[in-house]
Amino acid sequence: MAPSATNGSTAHREDNLSFTSFSQFIDGVAVKTPASRHGINPATKEDLWEVPVSGAEHLDHGVDAARKAFRSWSKTPFEQRKKAVLAYADAVEKYKEEFSTLLTTEQGKPTWQANLEVTAGYDWIRGMAGLTIPEDVVEETETKKTIVRYTPIGVVGAIIPWNFPLLLTTGKIAPALLTGNVIIVKPSPFAPYCALKLVELAQRYFPKGVVGSISGGDDIGPMMTEHPGIDKISFTGSTTTGKLVMRSASKTLKRVVLELGGNDPAIVCPDVDISRVAPMIATYAFLNSGQVCLNLKRIYIHESIYDEFLVAMTEHLKTMAVGNGLDKGIVLGPLQNSMQYDRVKTFFDDIPKEKWKVAVGGGKMENSKGYFLQPTIIDRPADDSRIVVEEPFGPIVPALSWRTEEDVIARANDTRMGLGASVWSKDL
Ligand code: NAD
């Protein structure tokens, strides 16, 4: 049974947007499908609301509508597009509380983090609306002038992951529309609700067909990357899927933007204030239960402070309450879905097999209903172990020790994943 309301917080307004029913929008209209599916609340494993399951015909319909809308939207003056985008940001802010509760319900992150994501969502829209689209004059003589103009491309297919389903949707809608493009949003089947609701809300601010959504299963993403009527793919997700997206998009020479996985090293120098820095490192390693592309995923601590730093980190981790994100005082929620839970569990299964030393955690959360695992730090596993080389994307992190800068920089750089990296020291 799907919940009847999002934590009872849905406000009754004249222009009320329901947060208990969800649809996809094609050509400005809610389009039903014969089949439906639903997400699961990862903290309770309860079924959430039904959403459409589309096929190729729905995508064709959506692309046709988007191509039609592009003809006039691409010619709409920038200032007018910007005005509509800013009005949309205000609308998202107006429904902040509802979006935040919905986000926790479908994704699992605690309410305070969901609030931050929603705030960042409308702040990003506004920030992007503050940018201008420059024209570059690259040559100007008495007889010749050469200008580079950035013109609209066409239909953008937005493919969204399940870890930041709201922020990454607003982060794709705003730049596409400001630059005169139109967009079709495909949410993750694991976390479709915030993205579908954002597209529904957008119908009030943009002409029909300018912002559409397509809801369905795992087959929709590949259909989008192959579709000849989509001109660009903006993808955020895993590196493995990113490679498939690039390969598939190459068949129609689509442009692609790929925001992929990370395995971010944090290098902790011997001069740090341990009582200050260790809690920060623990926080950024375990935020969203390790399901952030930019989480600290390999912690390199100088050997002279290693033991003390590890104790401070584990002590802080023990204060981070794990549970249902809708409950008060929770810092870490569940894994978002069963597939991710099963994958992250394989790292926990490696603990006895690889004889890893566990500094804290190490197992399942007994008596929990949802996809919970204990926040875990592995004490100095081998540099070539899976926990160091791969992106677990869950609450399990290796602590490693280092002696010389040359050595630690080489180890930090020993990855094909480039995203973030940090050095922690008093000496800027
Ligand atoms: P995922 O790659 O499994 O799925 C992402 C999206 O791609 C989903 O909508 C999915 O339905 C779709 N998809 C799946 N197969 C596809 C295919 N063959 N063709 C086209 N689309 C397809 O990723 P996820 O598990 O949802 O997200 C977690 C990953 O995302 C992590 O690796 C994380 O680091 C990364 N991520 C990166 C950033 C960034 O900015 N770099 C931000 C957030 C998440």
Coordinates of C-alpha atoms and ligand atoms in Angstrom, one line a residue:
M1 CA 0.0 0.0 0.0
A2 CA 1.3 3.4 -1.0
P3 CA 1.3 6.0 1.8
S4 CA -1.7 8.3 1.7
A5 CA 0.3 11.5 2.2
T6 CA 3.9 12.5 2.5
N7 CA 4.2 12.6 6.2
G8 CA 1.0 14.6 6.4
S9 CA 2.8 17.7 5.2
T10 CA 0.9 18.4 2.0
A11 CA -0.4 21.9 2.3
H12 CA -3.9 22.7 1.0
R13 CA -3.5 25.6 -1.3
E14 CA -5.7 26.9 -4.1
D15 CA -3.1 25.7 -6.7
N16 CA -2.3 22.6 -4.7
L17 CA 0.1 20.2 -6.3
S18 CA -0.7 16.6 -5.1
F19 CA 2.3 14.8 -3.7
T20 CA 0.5 11.5 -3.6
S21 CA -0.1 10.8 -7.3
F22 CA 2.6 10.8 -10.0
S23 CA 2.5 11.0 -13.7
Q24 CA 4.6 11.5 -16.7
F25 CA 4.1 14.6 -18.9
I26 CA 4.2 14.5 -22.7
D27 CA 3.2 17.5 -24.7
G28 CA 1.9 19.2 -21.6
V29 CA -0.5 16.4 -20.7
A30 CA -0.3 13.6 -18.1
V31 CA 0.0 10.4 -20.0
K32 CA -1.0 7.1 -18.4
T33 CA 0.2 3.7 -19.5
P34 CA -1.5 0.2 -19.2
A35 CA 1.3 -1.0 -17.0
S36 CA 2.6 0.7 -13.8
R37 CA 5.4 0.1 -11.3
H38 CA 6.3 1.6 -8.0
G39 CA 9.4 2.6 -5.9
I40 CA 10.1 1.3 -2.4
N41 CA 10.7 3.4 0.7
P42 CA 14.2 2.1 1.5
A43 CA 13.9 2.7 5.3
T44 CA 10.8 0.5 5.6
K45 CA 10.6 -1.5 2.4
E46 CA 7.0 -0.3 2.0
D47 CA 5.7 0.1 -1.5
L48 CA 5.3 3.7 -2.7
W49 CA 3.0 5.2 -5.4
E50 CA 2.5 3.8 -8.8
V51 CA 4.1 5.4 -11.8
P52 CA 3.7 4.8 -15.6
V53 CA 5.8 2.2 -17.5
S54 CA 6.4 3.6 -20.9
G55 CA 7.5 2.0 -24.1
A56 CA 9.1 3.2 -27.3
E57 CA 5.8 4.7 -28.6
H58 CA 5.7 7.0 -25.5
L59 CA 9.2 8.1 -26.1
D60 CA 8.5 8.8 -29.8
H61 CA 5.5 10.8 -28.8
G62 CA 7.6 12.8 -26.3
V63 CA 10.4 13.4 -28.7
D64 CA 7.9 14.6 -31.4
A65 CA 6.3 17.0 -28.9
A66 CA 9.7 18.3 -27.8
R67 CA 10.9 18.9 -31.4
K68 CA 7.8 20.9 -32.1
A69 CA 8.2 22.9 -28.9
F70 CA 11.9 23.5 -29.7
R71 CA 11.0 25.5 -32.8
S72 CA 9.4 28.4 -30.8
W73 CA 11.3 28.0 -27.5
S74 CA 14.7 28.3 -29.2
K75 CA 13.5 31.6 -30.7
T76 CA 12.1 32.9 -27.4
P77 CA 14.3 35.8 -26.2
F78 CA 16.8 34.9 -23.4
E79 CA 15.3 37.4 -21.0
Q80 CA 11.9 35.8 -21.4
R81 CA 13.3 32.3 -20.9
K82 CA 15.1 33.5 -17.8
K83 CA 12.0 35.0 -16.4
A84 CA 10.1 31.7 -16.7
V85 CA 13.0 29.8 -15.2
L86 CA 13.2 32.1 -12.2
A87 CA 9.4 31.8 -11.7
Y88 CA 9.9 28.0 -11.7
A89 CA 12.6 28.3 -9.1
D90 CA 10.2 30.2 -6.9
A91 CA 7.6 27.5 -7.4
V92 CA 10.0 24.8 -6.3
E93 CA 10.8 26.8 -3.2
K94 CA 7.1 27.2 -2.4
Y95 CA 6.8 23.4 -2.2
K96 CA 10.1 23.0 -0.3
E97 CA 8.6 21.1 2.6
E98 CA 6.6 18.7 0.4
F99 CA 9.6 18.0 -1.9
S100 CA 11.9 17.5 1.1
T101 CA 9.6 14.9 2.7
L102 CA 9.1 13.2 -0.6
L103 CA 12.8 13.0 -1.1
T104 CA 13.5 11.4 2.2
T105 CA 10.6 8.9 1.6
E106 CA 11.9 7.8 -1.8
Q107 CA 15.7 8.2 -1.3
G108 CA 16.3 7.6 2.4
K109 CA 18.5 10.6 3.3
P110 CA 17.5 12.3 6.6
T111 CA 15.1 15.3 6.4
W112 CA 17.8 17.9 7.2
Q113 CA 19.9 16.6 4.2
A114 CA 16.8 16.5 2.0
N115 CA 16.1 20.2 3.0
L116 CA 19.6 21.0 1.9
E117 CA 19.1 19.2 -1.4
V118 CA 15.9 21.1 -2.2
T119 CA 17.4 24.4 -1.2
A120 CA 20.4 23.7 -3.4
G121 CA 17.9 22.7 -6.2
Y122 CA 16.3 26.1 -6.5
D123 CA 19.5 27.9 -5.7
W124 CA 21.2 26.2 -8.6
I125 CA 18.3 27.2 -10.9
R126 CA 18.7 30.8 -9.8
G127 CA 22.4 30.7 -10.0
M128 CA 22.3 29.4 -13.5
A129 CA 19.7 32.0 -14.5
G130 CA 22.3 34.6 -13.4
L131 CA 24.7 33.5 -16.1
T132 CA 24.9 35.1 -19.5
I133 CA 25.4 33.4 -22.8
P134 CA 28.5 35.1 -24.2
E135 CA 29.3 35.8 -27.8
D136 CA 33.1 35.6 -28.5
V137 CA 34.5 37.9 -31.1
V138 CA 37.6 36.1 -32.2
E139 CA 38.6 38.4 -35.1
E140 CA 37.6 41.9 -36.0
T141 CA 39.2 44.0 -38.8
E142 CA 37.9 46.7 -41.1
T143 CA 36.6 44.1 -43.5
K144 CA 35.9 41.1 -41.4
K145 CA 34.3 40.1 -38.2
T146 CA 34.2 36.5 -36.8
I147 CA 31.9 35.7 -33.9
V148 CA 31.4 32.5 -32.1
R149 CA 27.7 32.1 -31.0
Y150 CA 26.4 29.5 -28.7
T151 CA 23.1 28.5 -30.2
P152 CA 20.4 26.0 -29.0
I153 CA 21.0 22.4 -29.9
G154 CA 17.6 20.8 -29.7
V155 CA 16.1 18.1 -27.5
V156 CA 18.1 17.1 -24.4
G157 CA 17.6 13.7 -22.8
A158 CA 18.3 14.0 -19.1
I159 CA 19.1 10.7 -17.4
I160 CA 19.1 10.9 -13.6
P161 CA 20.5 8.6 -10.9
W162 CA 18.8 7.7 -7.6
N163 CA 21.2 9.4 -5.1
F164 CA 20.3 13.1 -5.8
P165 CA 17.1 12.7 -7.7
L166 CA 15.9 16.3 -7.1
L167 CA 19.1 18.3 -7.4
L168 CA 20.3 16.6 -10.5
T169 CA 16.9 17.1 -12.2
T170 CA 16.8 20.8 -11.5
G171 CA 20.5 20.9 -12.4
K172 CA 19.7 19.6 -15.9
I173 CA 16.4 21.4 -16.5
A174 CA 17.6 25.0 -15.8
P175 CA 20.7 25.1 -18.1
A176 CA 18.9 23.3 -21.0
L177 CA 16.0 25.8 -20.9
L178 CA 18.1 28.9 -20.4
T179 CA 20.2 28.0 -23.4
G180 CA 17.0 27.6 -25.6
N181 CA 16.9 23.8 -25.6
V182 CA 14.0 21.6 -24.6
I183 CA 14.3 18.6 -22.3
I184 CA 12.9 15.2 -21.6
V185 CA 13.7 13.9 -18.1
K186 CA 14.1 10.2 -17.3
P187 CA 14.2 9.5 -13.6
S188 CA 15.9 6.5 -12.1
P189 CA 13.3 3.7 -11.8
F190 CA 14.4 3.4 -8.1
A191 CA 13.6 7.0 -7.2
P192 CA 11.2 8.5 -9.8
Y193 CA 9.0 10.7 -7.6
C194 CA 10.8 14.1 -7.1
A195 CA 11.8 14.2 -10.8
L196 CA 8.3 13.5 -12.0
K197 CA 6.8 16.1 -9.7
L198 CA 9.4 18.7 -10.8
V199 CA 8.4 18.1 -14.4
E200 CA 4.7 18.3 -13.5
L201 CA 5.3 21.6 -11.7
A202 CA 7.2 22.9 -14.8
Q203 CA 4.1 22.6 -16.9
R204 CA 2.8 25.7 -15.2
Y205 CA 5.8 27.8 -16.3
F206 CA 6.8 26.6 -19.8
P207 CA 4.9 26.1 -23.0
K208 CA 3.8 22.5 -23.7
G209 CA 6.5 20.1 -24.8
V210 CA 9.4 22.3 -23.5
V211 CA 9.8 20.1 -20.4
G212 CA 8.6 16.5 -20.6
S213 CA 9.2 13.3 -18.6
I214 CA 9.3 9.6 -19.4
S215 CA 8.8 7.1 -16.7
G216 CA 9.6 3.4 -17.0
G217 CA 12.0 0.6 -16.4
D218 CA 15.6 -0.1 -17.3
D219 CA 14.9 -0.1 -21.1
I220 CA 14.1 3.6 -21.4
G221 CA 17.7 4.9 -21.0
P222 CA 19.1 2.9 -23.9
M223 CA 16.1 3.9 -26.0
M224 CA 16.9 7.6 -25.3
T225 CA 20.6 7.3 -26.1
E226 CA 19.7 5.6 -29.5
H227 CA 16.8 7.9 -30.4
P228 CA 17.6 9.9 -33.6
G229 CA 15.3 12.7 -32.4
I230 CA 17.3 13.4 -29.3
D231 CA 20.3 15.7 -29.9
K232 CA 22.1 15.6 -26.6
I233 CA 22.3 13.3 -23.5
S234 CA 23.0 14.8 -20.1
F235 CA 23.8 11.7 -18.0
T236 CA 24.7 11.4 -14.3
G237 CA 25.3 7.9 -13.0
S238 CA 27.9 5.2 -12.7
T239 CA 31.0 4.9 -14.8
T240 CA 29.9 1.5 -16.1
T241 CA 26.6 2.9 -17.4
G242 CA 28.4 6.1 -18.7
K243 CA 30.5 3.9 -21.0
L244 CA 27.3 2.3 -22.4
V245 CA 25.7 5.7 -22.9
M246 CA 28.7 7.0 -24.8
R247 CA 28.9 3.9 -27.0
S248 CA 25.2 4.0 -27.8
A249 CA 25.1 7.8 -28.4
S250 CA 27.9 7.5 -30.9
K251 CA 25.7 5.7 -33.3
T252 CA 23.7 8.9 -33.9
L253 CA 26.7 11.2 -33.1
K254 CA 24.8 12.7 -30.2
R255 CA 26.6 15.1 -27.9
V256 CA 27.0 13.7 -24.4
V257 CA 27.8 15.1 -21.0
L258 CA 28.8 12.4 -18.5
E259 CA 28.9 13.0 -14.8
L260 CA 30.3 9.6 -13.5
G261 CA 31.5 7.9 -10.4
G262 CA 34.4 8.9 -8.1
N263 CA 36.9 7.3 -5.7
D264 CA 38.0 10.5 -4.0
P265 CA 41.2 10.3 -1.9
A266 CA 41.5 12.5 1.2
I267 CA 45.1 13.0 2.3
V268 CA 45.4 13.9 6.0
C269 CA 48.7 15.6 7.0
P270 CA 50.5 15.2 10.3
D271 CA 49.8 18.8 11.4
V272 CA 46.0 18.7 11.5
D273 CA 43.9 19.4 14.6
I274 CA 42.7 15.9 15.0
S275 CA 39.7 16.7 17.2
R276 CA 38.4 19.1 14.5
V277 CA 39.4 17.3 11.3
A278 CA 38.5 13.7 12.2
P279 CA 34.8 14.4 12.6
M280 CA 34.8 16.3 9.3
I281 CA 36.4 13.5 7.4
A282 CA 33.9 11.0 9.0
T283 CA 31.0 13.2 8.0
Y284 CA 32.1 13.7 4.3
A285 CA 33.0 10.0 4.0
F286 CA 29.6 8.8 5.2
L287 CA 27.2 11.6 4.1
N288 CA 24.1 10.1 2.5
S289 CA 25.4 6.7 3.7
G290 CA 28.3 6.9 1.3
Q291 CA 26.0 7.4 -1.7
V292 CA 27.5 10.7 -3.0
C293 CA 29.8 10.8 -6.0
L294 CA 32.1 13.2 -4.1
N295 CA 32.2 11.3 -0.8
L296 CA 35.7 10.8 0.6
K297 CA 36.2 7.2 -0.4
R298 CA 39.9 6.6 0.5
I299 CA 41.3 8.2 3.7
Y300 CA 45.1 8.4 3.7
I301 CA 46.3 9.4 7.2
H302 CA 49.9 10.2 8.1
E303 CA 51.5 7.4 10.0
S304 CA 52.6 9.6 12.9
I305 CA 48.9 10.4 13.8
Y306 CA 47.2 7.3 12.3
D307 CA 46.2 5.6 15.5
E308 CA 44.9 8.7 17.2
F309 CA 43.1 9.9 14.1
L310 CA 41.4 6.6 13.5
V311 CA 40.1 6.5 17.1
A312 CA 38.7 10.0 16.7
M313 CA 37.0 9.1 13.4
T314 CA 35.5 5.9 14.8
E315 CA 34.3 7.7 17.9
H316 CA 32.6 10.4 15.8
L317 CA 31.1 7.7 13.6
K318 CA 29.5 6.1 16.6
T319 CA 27.6 9.3 17.4
M320 CA 26.0 9.4 13.9
A321 CA 22.6 7.9 14.4
V322 CA 21.4 5.5 11.7
G323 CA 17.7 5.0 10.9
N324 CA 14.6 6.2 9.1
G325 CA 15.4 9.7 7.8
L326 CA 12.0 10.9 8.7
D327 CA 12.8 10.3 12.4
K328 CA 14.4 13.1 14.5
G329 CA 18.1 13.0 15.1
I330 CA 19.0 10.7 12.3
V331 CA 22.3 11.4 10.5
L332 CA 22.6 8.3 8.2
G333 CA 19.8 6.7 6.3
P334 CA 19.6 3.4 4.5
L335 CA 21.0 2.3 1.2
Q336 CA 18.6 3.5 -1.5
N337 CA 17.6 0.1 -3.1
S338 CA 17.9 -3.6 -2.9
M339 CA 20.4 -3.8 -5.8
Q340 CA 22.7 -1.3 -4.2
Y341 CA 22.3 -3.0 -0.8
D342 CA 23.3 -6.3 -2.3
R343 CA 26.3 -4.8 -4.1
V344 CA 27.6 -3.0 -1.0
K345 CA 27.1 -6.1 1.1
T346 CA 29.7 -7.9 -1.1
F347 CA 32.3 -5.6 0.5
F348 CA 31.1 -6.6 3.9
D349 CA 31.3 -10.3 2.8
D350 CA 34.9 -9.6 1.8
I351 CA 35.8 -8.7 5.5
P352 CA 36.4 -12.3 6.7
K353 CA 37.6 -13.5 3.3
E354 CA 40.2 -10.8 2.9
K355 CA 41.0 -10.8 6.7
W356 CA 40.4 -7.1 6.8
K357 CA 40.7 -5.4 10.2
V358 CA 37.5 -3.6 11.2
A359 CA 37.9 -0.3 13.1
V360 CA 34.2 0.1 13.6
G361 CA 31.0 -1.4 12.3
G362 CA 31.3 -4.4 10.0
G363 CA 27.9 -5.9 9.7
K364 CA 24.2 -5.7 9.0
M365 CA 21.9 -3.7 11.2
E366 CA 19.9 -6.3 13.1
N367 CA 16.2 -5.7 13.7
S368 CA 16.1 -3.0 11.0
K369 CA 13.3 -3.1 8.4
G370 CA 15.1 -1.3 5.7
Y371 CA 18.3 -1.5 3.6
F372 CA 20.6 -0.6 6.5
L373 CA 24.3 -1.5 6.9
Q374 CA 26.5 -0.5 9.8
P375 CA 28.8 2.4 9.0
T376 CA 32.2 0.7 8.7
I377 CA 35.8 1.7 8.6
I378 CA 38.4 -0.9 7.4
D379 CA 41.8 -0.4 9.0
R380 CA 44.6 -0.5 6.4
P381 CA 43.5 -3.0 3.8
A382 CA 45.9 -3.7 0.9
D383 CA 46.2 -1.0 -1.7
D384 CA 45.0 -3.3 -4.4
S385 CA 42.0 -4.6 -2.5
R386 CA 38.5 -4.0 -3.9
I387 CA 37.6 -1.6 -1.1
V388 CA 40.4 0.7 -2.2
V389 CA 40.2 0.3 -5.9
E390 CA 36.4 0.3 -6.5
E391 CA 33.7 2.8 -5.6
P392 CA 31.6 0.9 -3.1
F393 CA 29.0 3.7 -2.9
G394 CA 27.9 2.7 0.5
P395 CA 28.8 3.1 4.2
I396 CA 32.2 1.3 4.1
V397 CA 35.4 3.2 3.8
P398 CA 39.1 2.2 4.0
A399 CA 41.6 4.1 6.2
L400 CA 45.2 3.9 5.0
S401 CA 48.5 5.2 6.3
W402 CA 51.2 7.1 4.6
R403 CA 54.8 8.2 5.2
T404 CA 56.1 10.4 2.4
E405 CA 54.3 12.9 0.2
E406 CA 55.6 11.4 -3.0
D407 CA 54.2 8.0 -2.0
V408 CA 50.8 9.2 -1.0
I409 CA 50.3 11.4 -4.0
A410 CA 51.2 8.4 -6.3
R411 CA 48.7 6.2 -4.4
A412 CA 46.0 8.9 -4.4
N413 CA 46.4 9.3 -8.2
D414 CA 46.4 5.5 -8.9
T415 CA 42.8 5.5 -10.2
R416 CA 41.1 5.9 -13.5
M417 CA 38.2 7.8 -11.7
G418 CA 38.7 11.5 -11.7
L419 CA 36.2 13.5 -9.6
G420 CA 37.4 15.1 -6.4
A421 CA 40.4 14.9 -4.1
S422 CA 41.3 16.8 -0.9
V423 CA 44.4 17.5 1.3
W424 CA 43.8 18.3 5.0
S425 CA 46.5 20.5 6.6
K426 CA 47.1 23.7 8.6
D427 CA 49.6 24.7 6.0
L428 CA 47.8 26.1 3.1
Ligands
NAD1 P1 23.4 4.1 -12.8 O1 24.4 4.3 -13.8 O2 23.0 2.7 -12.5 O3 22.0 4.7 -13.4 C1 21.9 6.1 -13.7 C2 20.7 6.3 -14.7 O4 21.0 5.7 -15.9 C3 19.4 5.7 -14.2 O5 18.4 6.6 -14.6 C4 19.3 4.5 -15.0 O6 18.0 4.0 -15.2 C5 19.9 4.9 -16.3 N1 20.5 3.7 -17.1 C6 20.8 2.5 -16.7 N2 21.3 1.8 -17.8 C7 21.3 2.6 -18.8 C8 21.8 2.5 -20.2 N3 22.3 1.3 -20.6 N4 21.7 3.5 -21.0 C9 21.1 4.7 -20.6 N5 20.7 4.9 -19.3 C10 20.8 3.9 -18.4 O7 23.8 5.0 -11.6 P2 23.1 5.0 -10.2 O8 23.4 3.8 -9.5 O9 21.6 5.5 -10.3 O10 23.9 6.2 -9.5 C11 25.0 6.1 -8.7 C12 26.3 6.5 -9.5 O11 26.1 7.8 -10.0 C13 27.5 6.4 -8.7 O12 28.6 5.9 -9.4 C14 27.8 7.9 -8.5 O13 29.2 8.2 -8.2 C15 27.3 8.5 -9.7 N6 27.0 9.9 -9.6 C16 27.9 10.9 -10.1 C17 27.6 12.2 -10.0 C18 28.5 13.3 -10.6 O14 28.2 14.4 -10.6 N7 29.7 12.9 -11.1 C19 26.5 12.6 -9.2 C20 25.7 11.7 -8.6 C21 26.0 10.3 -8.8

